[in-house]
PDB file of C-alpha atoms and ligand atoms in Angstrom:
ATOM      1  CA  MET L   1     -13.829 -14.108 -19.571  1.00  0.00           C
ATOM      2  CA  ALA L   2     -10.638 -12.534 -18.615  1.00  0.00           C
ATOM      3  CA  ASP L   3      -8.530 -15.742 -19.322  1.00  0.00           C
ATOM      4  CA  ALA L   4      -9.985 -15.845 -22.735  1.00  0.00           C
ATOM      5  CA  GLY L   5      -9.001 -12.262 -23.158  1.00  0.00           C
ATOM      6  CA  ARG L   6      -5.288 -12.945 -21.920  1.00  0.00           C
ATOM      7  CA  GLY L   7      -4.907 -16.124 -24.191  1.00  0.00           C
ATOM      8  CA  GLY L   8      -6.082 -13.922 -27.174  1.00  0.00           C
ATOM      9  CA  ALA L   9      -3.825 -11.270 -26.281  1.00  0.00           C
ATOM     10  CA  ARG L  10      -0.751 -13.596 -26.025  1.00  0.00           C
ATOM     11  CA  ASP L  11      -1.251 -14.073 -29.980  1.00  0.00           C
ATOM     12  CA  THR L  12      -0.988 -10.545 -30.391  1.00  0.00           C
ATOM     13  CA  PRO L  13       1.738  -9.834 -32.949  1.00  0.00           C
ATOM     14  CA  GLY L  14       4.746  -9.027 -31.030  1.00  0.00           C
ATOM     15  CA  VAL L  15       3.860 -10.145 -27.854  1.00  0.00           C
ATOM     16  CA  LYS L  16       6.459 -13.194 -27.587  1.00  0.00           C
ATOM     17  CA  GLU L  17       9.168 -10.966 -28.838  1.00  0.00           C
ATOM     18  CA  ALA L  18       8.369  -8.569 -26.435  1.00  0.00           C
ATOM     19  CA  ARG L  19       8.269 -11.072 -23.665  1.00  0.00           C
ATOM     20  CA  ASP L  20      11.505 -12.419 -24.717  1.00  0.00           C
ATOM     21  CA  LEU L  21      13.162  -9.146 -24.805  1.00  0.00           C
ATOM     22  CA  VAL L  22      12.071  -8.218 -21.303  1.00  0.00           C
ATOM     23  CA  ALA L  23      12.939 -11.861 -19.905  1.00  0.00           C
ATOM     24  CA  GLY L  24      16.498 -11.326 -21.300  1.00  0.00           C
ATOM     25  CA  ALA L  25      17.078  -7.964 -19.923  1.00  0.00           C
ATOM     26  CA  ARG L  26      19.165  -7.422 -16.719  1.00  0.00           C
ATOM     27  CA  THR L  27      17.841  -3.752 -16.021  1.00  0.00           C
ATOM     28  CA  THR L  28      14.599  -2.268 -17.316  1.00  0.00           C
ATOM     29  CA  VAL L  29      12.797   0.879 -17.104  1.00  0.00           C
ATOM     30  CA  VAL L  30       9.110   1.147 -17.425  1.00  0.00           C
ATOM     31  CA  LEU L  31       7.364   4.344 -18.476  1.00  0.00           C
ATOM     32  CA  THR L  32       3.828   4.702 -18.315  1.00  0.00           C
ATOM     33  CA  GLY L  33       1.120   7.389 -19.382  1.00  0.00           C
ATOM     34  CA  ALA L  34      -2.571   8.195 -19.086  1.00  0.00           C
ATOM     35  CA  GLY L  35      -3.432   5.100 -21.402  1.00  0.00           C
ATOM     36  CA  MET L  36      -2.185   2.716 -18.808  1.00  0.00           C
ATOM     37  CA  SER L  37      -4.985   3.646 -16.662  1.00  0.00           C
ATOM     38  CA  ALA L  38      -7.554   4.104 -19.560  1.00  0.00           C
ATOM     39  CA  GLU L  39      -9.151   0.557 -18.972  1.00  0.00           C
ATOM     40  CA  ALA L  40      -9.413   1.448 -15.334  1.00  0.00           C
ATOM     41  CA  GLY L  41     -11.913   4.122 -16.216  1.00  0.00           C
ATOM     42  CA  VAL L  42      -9.467   7.100 -15.861  1.00  0.00           C
ATOM     43  CA  PRO L  43      -9.939   9.585 -18.750  1.00  0.00           C
ATOM     44  CA  THR L  44      -6.657  10.075 -20.810  1.00  0.00           C
ATOM     45  CA  PHE L  45      -5.423  13.646 -21.947  1.00  0.00           C
ATOM     46  CA  ARG L  46      -5.275  13.516 -25.692  1.00  0.00           C
ATOM     47  CA  GLY L  47      -7.347  11.516 -28.232  1.00  0.00           C
ATOM     48  CA  GLU L  48     -11.103  11.328 -28.821  1.00  0.00           C
ATOM     49  CA  ASP L  49     -12.459  11.531 -25.324  1.00  0.00           C
ATOM     50  CA  GLY L  50      -9.379  13.095 -23.936  1.00  0.00           C
ATOM     51  CA  LEU L  51      -9.678  15.509 -21.193  1.00  0.00           C
ATOM     52  CA  TRP L  52      -7.703  18.384 -23.248  1.00  0.00           C
ATOM     53  CA  LYS L  53     -10.592  18.082 -25.903  1.00  0.00           C
ATOM     54  CA  SER L  54     -13.072  19.670 -23.553  1.00  0.00           C
ATOM     55  CA  HIS L  55     -10.426  21.771 -21.194  1.00  0.00           C
ATOM     56  CA  ARG L  56      -7.877  24.046 -22.036  1.00  0.00           C
ATOM     57  CA  PRO L  57      -4.769  23.008 -20.137  1.00  0.00           C
ATOM     58  CA  GLU L  58      -3.543  26.600 -19.638  1.00  0.00           C
ATOM     59  CA  GLU L  59      -6.992  27.399 -17.816  1.00  0.00           C
ATOM     60  CA  LEU L  60      -6.649  24.394 -15.388  1.00  0.00           C
ATOM     61  CA  ALA L  61      -3.021  23.052 -15.386  1.00  0.00           C
ATOM     62  CA  THR L  62      -0.710  26.161 -14.768  1.00  0.00           C
ATOM     63  CA  PRO L  63       0.249  28.236 -11.778  1.00  0.00           C
ATOM     64  CA  GLU L  64      -0.992  31.153 -13.340  1.00  0.00           C
ATOM     65  CA  ALA L  65      -4.581  29.602 -13.781  1.00  0.00           C
ATOM     66  CA  PHE L  66      -4.297  28.628  -9.814  1.00  0.00           C
ATOM     67  CA  ARG L  67      -3.546  32.147  -8.934  1.00  0.00           C
ATOM     68  CA  ARG L  68      -6.447  33.732 -11.306  1.00  0.00           C
ATOM     69  CA  ASP L  69      -9.038  31.112 -10.421  1.00  0.00           C
ATOM     70  CA  PRO L  70      -8.140  28.598  -7.544  1.00  0.00           C
ATOM     71  CA  VAL L  71     -12.082  27.576  -7.288  1.00  0.00           C
ATOM     72  CA  LEU L  72     -12.158  26.583 -11.108  1.00  0.00           C
ATOM     73  CA  VAL L  73      -8.759  24.857 -10.964  1.00  0.00           C
ATOM     74  CA  TRP L  74      -9.804  22.945  -7.463  1.00  0.00           C
ATOM     75  CA  SER L  75     -13.126  22.159  -8.920  1.00  0.00           C
ATOM     76  CA  TRP L  76     -11.581  20.208 -11.797  1.00  0.00           C
ATOM     77  CA  TYR L  77      -8.967  18.506  -9.656  1.00  0.00           C
ATOM     78  CA  ALA L  78     -11.826  17.691  -6.951  1.00  0.00           C
ATOM     79  CA  TRP L  79     -13.708  16.288  -9.987  1.00  0.00           C
ATOM     80  CA  ARG L  80     -10.849  14.082 -11.061  1.00  0.00           C
ATOM     81  CA  GLN L  81      -9.945  12.866  -7.504  1.00  0.00           C
ATOM     82  CA  ARG L  82     -13.674  11.532  -7.114  1.00  0.00           C
ATOM     83  CA  ARG L  83     -13.377  10.111 -10.583  1.00  0.00           C
ATOM     84  CA  ILE L  84     -10.205   8.170  -9.827  1.00  0.00           C
ATOM     85  CA  ALA L  85     -11.468   7.108  -6.413  1.00  0.00           C
ATOM     86  CA  GLU L  86     -14.026   5.338  -8.222  1.00  0.00           C
ATOM     87  CA  CYS L  87     -11.591   3.393 -10.276  1.00  0.00           C
ATOM     88  CA  ALA L  88      -9.534   0.197  -9.536  1.00  0.00           C
ATOM     89  CA  PRO L  89      -6.175  -1.005 -10.847  1.00  0.00           C
ATOM     90  CA  HIS L  90      -6.337  -3.626 -13.624  1.00  0.00           C
ATOM     91  CA  GLU L  91      -4.551  -6.740 -14.505  1.00  0.00           C
ATOM     92  CA  GLY L  92      -1.916  -4.632 -16.294  1.00  0.00           C
ATOM     93  CA  HIS L  93      -1.161  -2.631 -13.253  1.00  0.00           C
ATOM     94  CA  ARG L  94      -1.016  -5.809 -11.085  1.00  0.00           C
ATOM     95  CA  ALA L  95       1.235  -7.534 -13.706  1.00  0.00           C
ATOM     96  CA  LEU L  96       3.791  -4.524 -13.536  1.00  0.00           C
ATOM     97  CA  ALA L  97       3.491  -4.477  -9.643  1.00  0.00           C
ATOM     98  CA  ARG L  98       4.543  -8.235  -9.595  1.00  0.00           C
ATOM     99  CA  TYR L  99       7.145  -7.614 -12.221  1.00  0.00           C
ATOM    100  CA  THR L 100       8.728  -4.509 -10.024  1.00  0.00           C
ATOM    101  CA  LEU L 101       8.601  -6.431  -6.987  1.00  0.00           C
ATOM    102  CA  GLU L 102      10.538  -9.578  -8.231  1.00  0.00           C
ATOM    103  CA  HIS L 103      12.899  -7.736 -10.505  1.00  0.00           C
ATOM    104  CA  PRO L 104      15.429  -5.495  -8.558  1.00  0.00           C
ATOM    105  CA  GLY L 105      16.761  -4.222 -11.939  1.00  0.00           C
ATOM    106  CA  SER L 106      13.606  -2.722 -12.787  1.00  0.00           C
ATOM    107  CA  LEU L 107      12.309   0.799 -12.335  1.00  0.00           C
ATOM    108  CA  LEU L 108       8.793   1.901 -13.140  1.00  0.00           C
ATOM    109  CA  ALA L 109       8.368   5.757 -13.759  1.00  0.00           C
ATOM    110  CA  THR L 110       4.821   7.009 -14.381  1.00  0.00           C
ATOM    111  CA  GLN L 111       3.301  10.351 -15.752  1.00  0.00           C
ATOM    112  CA  ASN L 112       0.113   9.299 -14.185  1.00  0.00           C
ATOM    113  CA  VAL L 113      -1.024  11.108 -10.983  1.00  0.00           C
ATOM    114  CA  ASP L 114      -3.811   8.608 -10.265  1.00  0.00           C
ATOM    115  CA  GLY L 115      -2.034   6.340  -7.660  1.00  0.00           C
ATOM    116  CA  LEU L 116      -3.178   3.146  -9.460  1.00  0.00           C
ATOM    117  CA  HIS L 117       0.396   1.642  -9.670  1.00  0.00           C
ATOM    118  CA  ASP L 118       0.666   2.237  -5.823  1.00  0.00           C
ATOM    119  CA  ARG L 119      -2.901   0.489  -5.122  1.00  0.00           C
ATOM    120  CA  ALA L 120      -1.784  -2.504  -7.388  1.00  0.00           C
ATOM    121  CA  LEU L 121       1.537  -2.898  -5.433  1.00  0.00           C
ATOM    122  CA  ALA L 122      -0.518  -2.920  -2.092  1.00  0.00           C
ATOM    123  CA  GLU L 123      -2.858  -5.396  -3.480  1.00  0.00           C
ATOM    124  CA  VAL L 124      -0.097  -7.868  -4.952  1.00  0.00           C
ATOM    125  CA  ARG L 125       2.063  -7.718  -1.717  1.00  0.00           C
ATOM    126  CA  GLY L 126      -1.001  -8.189   0.403  1.00  0.00           C
ATOM    127  CA  ARG L 127      -1.903 -11.342  -1.198  1.00  0.00           C
ATOM    128  CA  GLY L 128       1.442 -12.790  -2.047  1.00  0.00           C
ATOM    129  CA  PRO L 129       3.785 -15.112   0.129  1.00  0.00           C
ATOM    130  CA  ASP L 130       5.180 -12.036   1.473  1.00  0.00           C
ATOM    131  CA  ALA L 131       1.854 -10.329   2.604  1.00  0.00           C
ATOM    132  CA  GLY L 132       2.598  -7.824   5.257  1.00  0.00           C
ATOM    133  CA  ALA L 133       6.273  -7.349   4.450  1.00  0.00           C
ATOM    134  CA  PRO L 134       7.000  -3.625   3.547  1.00  0.00           C
ATOM    135  CA  ILE L 135       7.186  -2.781  -0.084  1.00  0.00           C
ATOM    136  CA  PRO L 136      10.924  -1.945  -1.139  1.00  0.00           C
ATOM    137  CA  ASP L 137      11.516   1.826  -2.025  1.00  0.00           C
ATOM    138  CA  ARG L 138      13.105   0.478  -5.432  1.00  0.00           C
ATOM    139  CA  ALA L 139       9.705  -1.241  -6.383  1.00  0.00           C
ATOM    140  CA  ARG L 140       7.496   2.023  -5.961  1.00  0.00           C
ATOM    141  CA  PRO L 141       6.512   4.033  -8.874  1.00  0.00           C
ATOM    142  CA  ARG L 142       8.567   7.121  -9.397  1.00  0.00           C
ATOM    143  CA  THR L 143       5.679   9.807 -10.092  1.00  0.00           C
ATOM    144  CA  LEU L 144       7.170  12.130 -12.787  1.00  0.00           C
ATOM    145  CA  HIS L 145       4.063  14.504 -12.332  1.00  0.00           C
ATOM    146  CA  GLY L 146       3.365  14.125  -8.952  1.00  0.00           C
ATOM    147  CA  SER L 147       0.331  12.726  -7.270  1.00  0.00           C
ATOM    148  CA  ILE L 148      -3.504  14.074  -7.335  1.00  0.00           C
ATOM    149  CA  PHE L 149      -3.994  12.586  -3.761  1.00  0.00           C
ATOM    150  CA  ARG L 150      -1.229  14.560  -2.312  1.00  0.00           C
ATOM    151  CA  LEU L 151      -1.574  18.293  -1.530  1.00  0.00           C
ATOM    152  CA  ARG L 152       1.068  21.089  -1.191  1.00  0.00           C
ATOM    153  CA  CYS L 153       1.284  24.509  -0.126  1.00  0.00           C
ATOM    154  CA  SER L 154       1.217  27.179  -2.675  1.00  0.00           C
ATOM    155  CA  SER L 155       3.590  29.153  -0.810  1.00  0.00           C
ATOM    156  CA  CYS L 156       5.778  27.211   1.748  1.00  0.00           C
ATOM    157  CA  SER L 157       7.278  23.644   1.547  1.00  0.00           C
ATOM    158  CA  HIS L 158       4.451  21.954   3.416  1.00  0.00           C
ATOM    159  CA  ARG L 159       3.028  18.675   1.980  1.00  0.00           C
ATOM    160  CA  GLN L 160       0.271  16.278   3.082  1.00  0.00           C
ATOM    161  CA  ALA L 161      -1.672  13.322   1.927  1.00  0.00           C
ATOM    162  CA  ALA L 162      -5.234  13.991   0.773  1.00  0.00           C
ATOM    163  CA  GLU L 163      -6.759  10.384   1.493  1.00  0.00           C
ATOM    164  CA  GLU L 164     -10.258  11.592   0.570  1.00  0.00           C
ATOM    165  CA  PRO L 165     -11.264  13.704  -2.499  1.00  0.00           C
ATOM    166  CA  VAL L 166     -11.210  17.320  -1.704  1.00  0.00           C
ATOM    167  CA  SER L 167     -14.648  18.711  -0.621  1.00  0.00           C
ATOM    168  CA  MET L 168     -15.526  22.201  -1.671  1.00  0.00           C
ATOM    169  CA  GLY L 169     -18.166  24.795  -2.617  1.00  0.00           C
ATOM    170  CA  ASP L 170     -17.902  27.970  -4.820  1.00  0.00           C
ATOM    171  CA  ASP L 171     -16.457  29.948  -2.138  1.00  0.00           C
ATOM    172  CA  PRO L 172     -12.270  30.430  -2.091  1.00  0.00           C
ATOM    173  CA  GLY L 173     -13.108  30.332   1.583  1.00  0.00           C
ATOM    174  CA  ASP L 174     -13.881  26.679   1.212  1.00  0.00           C
ATOM    175  CA  LEU L 175     -10.659  25.823  -0.343  1.00  0.00           C
ATOM    176  CA  PRO L 176      -8.101  23.767   1.930  1.00  0.00           C
ATOM    177  CA  THR L 177      -5.332  25.829   3.508  1.00  0.00           C
ATOM    178  CA  CYS L 178      -1.789  25.232   4.804  1.00  0.00           C
ATOM    179  CA  PRO L 179      -1.669  24.280   8.523  1.00  0.00           C
ATOM    180  CA  ARG L 180       1.684  25.977   8.798  1.00  0.00           C
ATOM    181  CA  CYS L 181       1.361  29.156   6.891  1.00  0.00           C
ATOM    182  CA  GLY L 182      -2.395  29.682   5.855  1.00  0.00           C
ATOM    183  CA  SER L 183      -1.887  29.940   2.072  1.00  0.00           C
ATOM    184  CA  LEU L 184      -3.964  27.919  -0.348  1.00  0.00           C
ATOM    185  CA  LEU L 185      -3.149  24.068  -0.734  1.00  0.00           C
ATOM    186  CA  ARG L 186      -2.833  22.838  -4.266  1.00  0.00           C
ATOM    187  CA  PRO L 187      -2.752  19.390  -5.793  1.00  0.00           C
ATOM    188  CA  ASP L 188       0.887  18.203  -5.543  1.00  0.00           C
ATOM    189  CA  VAL L 189       1.171  17.543  -9.499  1.00  0.00           C
ATOM    190  CA  VAL L 190       3.396  19.159 -11.970  1.00  0.00           C
ATOM    191  CA  TRP L 191       1.617  21.862 -13.775  1.00  0.00           C
ATOM    192  CA  PHE L 192       2.749  23.203 -17.276  1.00  0.00           C
ATOM    193  CA  GLY L 193       5.674  25.276 -17.116  1.00  0.00           C
ATOM    194  CA  GLU L 194       6.912  23.725 -13.577  1.00  0.00           C
ATOM    195  CA  PRO L 195       9.926  21.913 -13.345  1.00  0.00           C
ATOM    196  CA  LEU L 196       9.940  18.195 -12.297  1.00  0.00           C
ATOM    197  CA  ASP L 197      11.702  16.868  -9.206  1.00  0.00           C
ATOM    198  CA  VAL L 198      15.276  17.034 -10.123  1.00  0.00           C
ATOM    199  CA  ALA L 199      16.164  13.948  -7.977  1.00  0.00           C
ATOM    200  CA  VAL L 200      13.370  11.914  -9.314  1.00  0.00           C
ATOM    201  CA  LEU L 201      14.479  13.088 -12.919  1.00  0.00           C
ATOM    202  CA  GLU L 202      18.180  12.088 -12.192  1.00  0.00           C
ATOM    203  CA  GLU L 203      17.468   8.780 -10.830  1.00  0.00           C
ATOM    204  CA  VAL L 204      14.937   7.638 -13.678  1.00  0.00           C
ATOM    205  CA  PHE L 205      17.182   9.125 -16.377  1.00  0.00           C
ATOM    206  CA  GLY L 206      20.316   7.288 -14.842  1.00  0.00           C
ATOM    207  CA  HIS L 207      18.477   4.031 -14.851  1.00  0.00           C
ATOM    208  CA  ALA L 208      17.051   4.540 -18.286  1.00  0.00           C
ATOM    209  CA  ARG L 209      20.636   5.103 -19.710  1.00  0.00           C
ATOM    210  CA  ALA L 210      21.563   1.921 -18.367  1.00  0.00           C
ATOM    211  CA  ALA L 211      18.554  -0.059 -19.130  1.00  0.00           C
ATOM    212  CA  ASP L 212      18.557  -3.024 -21.609  1.00  0.00           C
ATOM    213  CA  VAL L 213      15.063  -2.395 -22.310  1.00  0.00           C
ATOM    214  CA  CYS L 214      12.437   0.635 -21.942  1.00  0.00           C
ATOM    215  CA  LEU L 215       9.050  -0.621 -21.712  1.00  0.00           C
ATOM    216  CA  VAL L 216       6.515   2.267 -22.654  1.00  0.00           C
ATOM    217  CA  VAL L 217       2.939   1.863 -22.074  1.00  0.00           C
ATOM    218  CA  GLY L 218       0.141   4.187 -23.079  1.00  0.00           C
ATOM    219  CA  THR L 219       1.808   7.423 -23.619  1.00  0.00           C
ATOM    220  CA  SER L 220       1.417   9.651 -26.379  1.00  0.00           C
ATOM    221  CA  ALA L 221       5.181  10.547 -25.978  1.00  0.00           C
ATOM    222  CA  VAL L 222       4.766  14.273 -26.713  1.00  0.00           C
ATOM    223  CA  VAL L 223       5.172  15.720 -23.038  1.00  0.00           C
ATOM    224  CA  HIS L 224       8.873  16.287 -22.108  1.00  0.00           C
ATOM    225  CA  PRO L 225      11.120  15.440 -20.342  1.00  0.00           C
ATOM    226  CA  ALA L 226       9.065  12.347 -19.558  1.00  0.00           C
ATOM    227  CA  ALA L 227       9.024  11.447 -23.193  1.00  0.00           C
ATOM    228  CA  SER L 228      12.807  11.449 -23.359  1.00  0.00           C
ATOM    229  CA  VAL L 229      13.060   8.531 -21.087  1.00  0.00           C
ATOM    230  CA  PRO L 230      13.052   5.825 -23.917  1.00  0.00           C
ATOM    231  CA  VAL L 231      15.374   8.035 -25.851  1.00  0.00           C
ATOM    232  CA  ALA L 232      17.891   7.782 -23.013  1.00  0.00           C
ATOM    233  CA  THR L 233      17.533   3.863 -23.204  1.00  0.00           C
ATOM    234  CA  LEU L 234      18.178   4.099 -26.882  1.00  0.00           C
ATOM    235  CA  GLU L 235      21.158   6.270 -26.605  1.00  0.00           C
ATOM    236  CA  GLY L 236      22.473   3.928 -24.048  1.00  0.00           C
ATOM    237  CA  GLY L 237      22.440   0.865 -26.587  1.00  0.00           C
ATOM    238  CA  GLY L 238      18.921  -0.568 -25.099  1.00  0.00           C
ATOM    239  CA  ALA L 239      15.763  -1.261 -26.935  1.00  0.00           C
ATOM    240  CA  ILE L 240      12.224   0.050 -26.819  1.00  0.00           C
ATOM    241  CA  VAL L 241       9.132  -2.114 -26.413  1.00  0.00           C
ATOM    242  CA  GLU L 242       5.986  -0.132 -26.950  1.00  0.00           C
ATOM    243  CA  VAL L 243       2.432  -0.881 -25.978  1.00  0.00           C
ATOM    244  CA  ASN L 244      -0.266   1.404 -27.418  1.00  0.00           C
ATOM    245  CA  PRO L 245      -3.200   0.905 -29.547  1.00  0.00           C
ATOM    246  CA  ASP L 246      -2.097   3.882 -31.617  1.00  0.00           C
ATOM    247  CA  GLU L 247       1.103   4.743 -33.322  1.00  0.00           C
ATOM    248  CA  THR L 248       3.309   7.468 -31.473  1.00  0.00           C
ATOM    249  CA  PRO L 249       6.432   9.322 -32.390  1.00  0.00           C
ATOM    250  CA  LEU L 250       8.326   6.590 -30.546  1.00  0.00           C
ATOM    251  CA  SER L 251       6.878   3.751 -32.601  1.00  0.00           C
ATOM    252  CA  ARG L 252       9.442   4.011 -35.465  1.00  0.00           C
ATOM    253  CA  HIS L 253      12.350   3.844 -32.775  1.00  0.00           C
ATOM    254  CA  ALA L 254      10.836   0.655 -30.794  1.00  0.00           C
ATOM    255  CA  ARG L 255      12.244  -2.759 -31.415  1.00  0.00           C
ATOM    256  CA  VAL L 256       8.898  -4.101 -30.780  1.00  0.00           C
ATOM    257  CA  SER L 257       5.741  -1.656 -31.059  1.00  0.00           C
ATOM    258  CA  LEU L 258       2.576  -3.616 -29.943  1.00  0.00           C
ATOM    259  CA  ARG L 259      -0.775  -2.506 -30.973  1.00  0.00           C
ATOM    260  CA  GLY L 260      -2.577  -3.540 -27.989  1.00  0.00           C
ATOM    261  CA  LYS L 261      -4.187  -2.417 -24.760  1.00  0.00           C
ATOM    262  CA  ALA L 262      -2.392  -2.331 -21.475  1.00  0.00           C
ATOM    263  CA  ALA L 263      -4.636  -4.586 -19.413  1.00  0.00           C
ATOM    264  CA  GLU L 264      -4.751  -7.157 -22.199  1.00  0.00           C
ATOM    265  CA  VAL L 265      -1.187  -7.384 -23.264  1.00  0.00           C
ATOM    266  CA  LEU L 266       0.869  -6.625 -20.303  1.00  0.00           C
ATOM    267  CA  PRO L 267       0.452  -9.877 -18.303  1.00  0.00           C
ATOM    268  CA  GLY L 268       1.581 -11.780 -21.470  1.00  0.00           C
ATOM    269  CA  ILE L 269       4.815  -9.665 -21.534  1.00  0.00           C
ATOM    270  CA  VAL L 270       6.258  -9.299 -18.036  1.00  0.00           C
ATOM    271  CA  ASP L 271       4.349 -12.338 -15.899  1.00  0.00           C
TER     272      ASP L 271
HETATM  273  P1  OAD S   1      -2.014  11.181 -23.420  1.00  0.00           P
HETATM  274  O1  OAD S   1      -3.442  11.383 -23.201  1.00  0.00           O
HETATM  275  O2  OAD S   1      -1.396  12.169 -24.382  1.00  0.00           O
HETATM  276  O3  OAD S   1      -1.760   9.634 -24.372  1.00  0.00           O
HETATM  277  C1  OAD S   1      -2.494   8.611 -24.164  1.00  0.00           C
HETATM  278  C2  OAD S   1      -1.758   7.376 -24.831  1.00  0.00           C
HETATM  279  O4  OAD S   1      -2.318   6.239 -24.364  1.00  0.00           O
HETATM  280  C3  OAD S   1      -2.313   7.749 -26.353  1.00  0.00           C
HETATM  281  O5  OAD S   1      -1.190   7.339 -27.000  1.00  0.00           O
HETATM  282  C4  OAD S   1      -3.232   6.412 -26.453  1.00  0.00           C
HETATM  283  O6  OAD S   1      -3.148   5.930 -27.739  1.00  0.00           O
HETATM  284  C5  OAD S   1      -2.971   5.548 -25.481  1.00  0.00           C
HETATM  285  N1  OAD S   1      -3.880   4.476 -25.027  1.00  0.00           N
HETATM  286  C6  OAD S   1      -5.070   4.631 -24.839  1.00  0.00           C
HETATM  287  N2  OAD S   1      -5.775   3.627 -24.506  1.00  0.00           N
HETATM  288  C7  OAD S   1      -5.080   2.779 -24.149  1.00  0.00           C
HETATM  289  C8  OAD S   1      -4.778   1.424 -23.545  1.00  0.00           C
HETATM  290  N3  OAD S   1      -5.826   0.741 -23.135  1.00  0.00           N
HETATM  291  N4  OAD S   1      -3.679   0.791 -23.409  1.00  0.00           N
HETATM  292  C9  OAD S   1      -2.464   1.423 -23.789  1.00  0.00           C
HETATM  293  N5  OAD S   1      -2.349   2.724 -24.020  1.00  0.00           N
HETATM  294  C10 OAD S   1      -3.580   3.258 -24.494  1.00  0.00           C
HETATM  295  O7  OAD S   1      -1.428  10.865 -22.177  1.00  0.00           O
HETATM  296  P2  OAD S   1       0.168  11.069 -21.581  1.00  0.00           P
HETATM  297  O8  OAD S   1       0.992  10.594 -22.684  1.00  0.00           O
HETATM  298  O9  OAD S   1       0.338  10.282 -20.362  1.00  0.00           O
HETATM  299  O10 OAD S   1       0.664  16.087 -17.823  1.00  0.00           O
HETATM  300  O11 OAD S   1       0.251  12.404 -21.351  1.00  0.00           O
HETATM  301  C11 OAD S   1       1.286  13.034 -20.947  1.00  0.00           C
HETATM  302  C12 OAD S   1       1.070  14.202 -19.970  1.00  0.00           C
HETATM  303  O12 OAD S   1       0.326  15.302 -20.768  1.00  0.00           O
HETATM  304  C13 OAD S   1       0.066  13.828 -18.765  1.00  0.00           C
HETATM  305  O13 OAD S   1       0.879  13.435 -17.490  1.00  0.00           O
HETATM  306  C14 OAD S   1      -0.537  15.090 -18.463  1.00  0.00           C
HETATM  307  C15 OAD S   1      -0.671  15.812 -19.893  1.00  0.00           C
HETATM  308  O14 OAD S   1      -0.834  16.917 -20.110  1.00  0.00           O
HETATM  309  C16 OAD S   1       0.464  16.993 -17.075  1.00  0.00           C
HETATM  310  O15 OAD S   1      -0.603  17.194 -16.690  1.00  0.00           O
HETATM  311  C17 OAD S   1       1.576  17.661 -16.791  1.00  0.00           C
HETATM  312 ZN1   ZN S   2       2.428  26.926   3.607  1.00  0.00          ZN
END
């Protein structure tokens, strides 16, 4: 089944051109969004079944919302943690993991907080000839919007991993607290109105400006600064390759705009 699907995807218009562009590039930047994980079962934000159809971002994904009603915000994030924990990386995540491991000139930046790129890297490395060797830092995804499986303190600089989904009831007293200062812990994600990590941004934009190709996968390309990453590549003289079943504001700037799904077409482009 999977092979037949892949064989078919190789015939998707533009796949060969995209593959040639990526293969001929010395430096590449890959930008992924929620559509990257859609086939893994993680809900996207916009679109018909998107999270923002049934939830208001300002009630769930802002620091004000957390101050107003931390139980509500945490119950939504705990639900997403449980949902994501049931999902697994797909063939597209694995193809990108192999690609970034094998290409020192590549850098993957993701808006996703689901950790699926990291899990794919661990899977691919665990199976390959270098099984057990540490994953080089340059191959790790740059998480522009943080991680839902990390927690950080709402007051001090403490951060910690959350290997398990947070368990909680309806009482604010049940919420996780900081071992250092006792304040509430929150998901280590970027909320609307909050700045992104400056060092990560500088690294990703520096790389994007120098890149021959920016491969953009599964993002509606409307949330900045992430959506400006491909623009930096264009301004630096590079080309955009887009993978998305729908048109986006980037499509008309793309050298190749593939109307396909990430899991189906990525192996044919980067493997
Ligand atoms: P969106 O939900 O806005 O966009 C998902 C995109 O993926 C759409 O353009 C879909 O057409 C496309 N798509 C759907 N299925 C796909 C598939 N199988 N393969 C490839 N593409 C597919 O998600 P983002 O662009 O990631 O931020 O949203 C950006 C940010 O807005 C998120 O990081 C989040 C959100 O609010 C914060 O929470 C700060
Ligand atoms: Zn603290």
